[in-house]
Amino acid sequence: QAEQAESLLKKLPIGSVEETLALVEMLSAVKRRVTSDDKRAVARVELAVIGDALAKPQELSANAAKSLASQRVATLVELGDREQALAALRKLAGQYPRDGQLQEELARLLSTGGDEVSRQAAALQWREVANHCRPGSDRWFRAHLSLARLQLELGSPSQARATIRLVESSHPGLGGPESKAQFQQLSAECDRADSRRNLPIE
């Protein structure tokens, strides 16, 4: 059934940009109500529809193109195609360097790599996010927390602790109870990492 629906949807004639956006929105809604196997089939259709639309940039407004490109990234992630998603998100973030949400999404996706190169790239991106958003904002705290965690994962608890202290020196509340608990937990992990290496705690 999923395959039949996929084949049928791919044959649907798409007219205006508004119809394309409406179809993508409908497919996104359908994905939330179907099983995992059917969800992948719907996602593949969604990807095809978005690809067709993005292939005609002259017919899209800047906002529509940005929205469709963002949805394409999310759909690629859903389908497990991290490399394509990362390439698409890098391009999109490069087109909108002042869009804090896109820059944060790129940092998050880089953080899922698991290898040292990905972690280093993610740390650089989180630092960029932290440097270009309003100090004391939710994003600012998330960026510093994520940066410190990556510094710890990269084997430098002292750097991670320095990042936490930097945040605490200007914002002692560390962003509120939930954020503060996360920073304190990470600080304790830094202490344990130093203890395992028999290093004195700074």
PDB file of C-alpha atoms in Angstrom, residues 94-180:
ATOM      1  CA  GLY A  94      26.047  29.780   4.308  1.00  0.00           C
ATOM      2  CA  GLN A  95      23.254  31.575   2.466  1.00  0.00           C
ATOM      3  CA  TYR A  96      21.775  32.863   5.737  1.00  0.00           C
ATOM      4  CA  PRO A  97      24.736  33.505   8.064  1.00  0.00           C
ATOM      5  CA  ARG A  98      22.648  35.708  10.361  1.00  0.00           C
ATOM      6  CA  ASP A  99      19.931  33.113  10.897  1.00  0.00           C
ATOM      7  CA  GLY A 100      20.680  31.852  14.397  1.00  0.00           C
ATOM      8  CA  GLN A 101      18.311  28.902  14.160  1.00  0.00           C
ATOM      9  CA  LEU A 102      19.974  27.573  11.010  1.00  0.00           C
ATOM     10  CA  GLN A 103      23.444  28.025  12.517  1.00  0.00           C
ATOM     11  CA  GLU A 104      22.335  26.140  15.616  1.00  0.00           C
ATOM     12  CA  GLU A 105      20.777  23.356  13.531  1.00  0.00           C
ATOM     13  CA  LEU A 106      24.085  22.980  11.691  1.00  0.00           C
ATOM     14  CA  ALA A 107      25.956  22.739  14.990  1.00  0.00           C
ATOM     15  CA  ARG A 108      23.501  20.106  16.236  1.00  0.00           C
ATOM     16  CA  LEU A 109      23.804  18.015  13.081  1.00  0.00           C
ATOM     17  CA  LEU A 110      27.600  18.224  13.166  1.00  0.00           C
ATOM     18  CA  SER A 111      27.460  17.059  16.792  1.00  0.00           C
ATOM     19  CA  THR A 112      25.816  13.778  15.750  1.00  0.00           C
ATOM     20  CA  GLY A 113      28.897  12.631  13.832  1.00  0.00           C
ATOM     21  CA  GLY A 114      30.514  10.729  16.683  1.00  0.00           C
ATOM     22  CA  ASP A 115      34.063  10.902  15.311  1.00  0.00           C
ATOM     23  CA  GLU A 116      36.739  13.380  16.375  1.00  0.00           C
ATOM     24  CA  VAL A 117      36.673  15.387  13.134  1.00  0.00           C
ATOM     25  CA  SER A 118      32.905  15.869  13.429  1.00  0.00           C
ATOM     26  CA  ARG A 119      33.232  16.853  17.087  1.00  0.00           C
ATOM     27  CA  GLN A 120      35.910  19.423  16.267  1.00  0.00           C
ATOM     28  CA  ALA A 121      33.776  20.881  13.472  1.00  0.00           C
ATOM     29  CA  ALA A 122      30.777  20.956  15.796  1.00  0.00           C
ATOM     30  CA  ALA A 123      32.794  22.716  18.514  1.00  0.00           C
ATOM     31  CA  LEU A 124      33.847  25.399  16.026  1.00  0.00           C
ATOM     32  CA  GLN A 125      30.254  25.844  14.890  1.00  0.00           C
ATOM     33  CA  TRP A 126      28.915  26.064  18.459  1.00  0.00           C
ATOM     34  CA  ARG A 127      31.574  28.697  19.195  1.00  0.00           C
ATOM     35  CA  GLU A 128      30.362  30.667  16.167  1.00  0.00           C
ATOM     36  CA  VAL A 129      26.783  30.400  17.394  1.00  0.00           C
ATOM     37  CA  ALA A 130      27.800  31.572  20.871  1.00  0.00           C
ATOM     38  CA  ASN A 131      29.759  34.507  19.473  1.00  0.00           C
ATOM     39  CA  HIS A 132      26.946  35.739  17.249  1.00  0.00           C
ATOM     40  CA  CYS A 133      23.890  35.536  19.468  1.00  0.00           C
ATOM     41  CA  ARG A 134      22.757  37.761  22.316  1.00  0.00           C
ATOM     42  CA  PRO A 135      24.603  37.007  25.590  1.00  0.00           C
ATOM     43  CA  GLY A 136      22.185  35.609  28.130  1.00  0.00           C
ATOM     44  CA  SER A 137      19.725  34.311  25.518  1.00  0.00           C
ATOM     45  CA  ASP A 138      18.555  30.690  25.583  1.00  0.00           C
ATOM     46  CA  ARG A 139      20.586  30.006  22.430  1.00  0.00           C
ATOM     47  CA  TRP A 140      23.699  31.543  24.042  1.00  0.00           C
ATOM     48  CA  PHE A 141      23.440  29.177  27.008  1.00  0.00           C
ATOM     49  CA  ARG A 142      22.744  26.164  24.768  1.00  0.00           C
ATOM     50  CA  ALA A 143      25.742  27.006  22.600  1.00  0.00           C
ATOM     51  CA  HIS A 144      28.132  27.270  25.540  1.00  0.00           C
ATOM     52  CA  LEU A 145      26.785  24.113  27.160  1.00  0.00           C
ATOM     53  CA  SER A 146      27.163  22.185  23.901  1.00  0.00           C
ATOM     54  CA  LEU A 147      30.643  23.618  23.324  1.00  0.00           C
ATOM     55  CA  ALA A 148      31.765  22.619  26.818  1.00  0.00           C
ATOM     56  CA  ARG A 149      30.379  19.101  26.363  1.00  0.00           C
ATOM     57  CA  LEU A 150      32.278  18.679  23.105  1.00  0.00           C
ATOM     58  CA  GLN A 151      35.468  19.987  24.712  1.00  0.00           C
ATOM     59  CA  LEU A 152      35.075  17.304  27.381  1.00  0.00           C
ATOM     60  CA  GLU A 153      34.381  14.618  24.747  1.00  0.00           C
ATOM     61  CA  LEU A 154      37.499  15.749  22.887  1.00  0.00           C
ATOM     62  CA  GLY A 155      39.545  15.025  26.009  1.00  0.00           C
ATOM     63  CA  SER A 156      39.947  18.492  27.470  1.00  0.00           C
ATOM     64  CA  PRO A 157      38.015  18.812  30.741  1.00  0.00           C
ATOM     65  CA  SER A 158      40.053  21.913  31.591  1.00  0.00           C
ATOM     66  CA  GLN A 159      38.762  23.696  28.471  1.00  0.00           C
ATOM     67  CA  ALA A 160      35.227  22.571  29.214  1.00  0.00           C
ATOM     68  CA  ARG A 161      35.496  23.853  32.770  1.00  0.00           C
ATOM     69  CA  ALA A 162      36.891  27.177  31.513  1.00  0.00           C
ATOM     70  CA  THR A 163      33.892  27.548  29.183  1.00  0.00           C
ATOM     71  CA  ILE A 164      31.495  26.887  32.070  1.00  0.00           C
ATOM     72  CA  ARG A 165      33.322  29.423  34.259  1.00  0.00           C
ATOM     73  CA  LEU A 166      33.141  32.013  31.486  1.00  0.00           C
ATOM     74  CA  VAL A 167      29.372  31.652  31.392  1.00  0.00           C
ATOM     75  CA  GLU A 168      29.056  31.659  35.178  1.00  0.00           C
ATOM     76  CA  SER A 169      31.208  34.760  35.570  1.00  0.00           C
ATOM     77  CA  SER A 170      28.751  36.915  33.610  1.00  0.00           C
ATOM     78  CA  HIS A 171      25.539  34.982  34.322  1.00  0.00           C
ATOM     79  CA  PRO A 172      25.736  33.314  37.766  1.00  0.00           C
ATOM     80  CA  GLY A 173      22.237  31.871  37.355  1.00  0.00           C
ATOM     81  CA  LEU A 174      23.464  29.868  34.340  1.00  0.00           C
ATOM     82  CA  GLY A 175      20.225  30.411  32.454  1.00  0.00           C
ATOM     83  CA  GLY A 176      17.744  29.165  35.027  1.00  0.00           C
ATOM     84  CA  PRO A 177      17.223  25.986  37.083  1.00  0.00           C
ATOM     85  CA  GLU A 178      17.154  23.489  34.205  1.00  0.00           C
ATOM     86  CA  SER A 179      20.125  24.980  32.382  1.00  0.00           C
ATOM     87  CA  LYS A 180      22.043  25.419  35.657  1.00  0.00           C
TER      88      LYS A 180
END
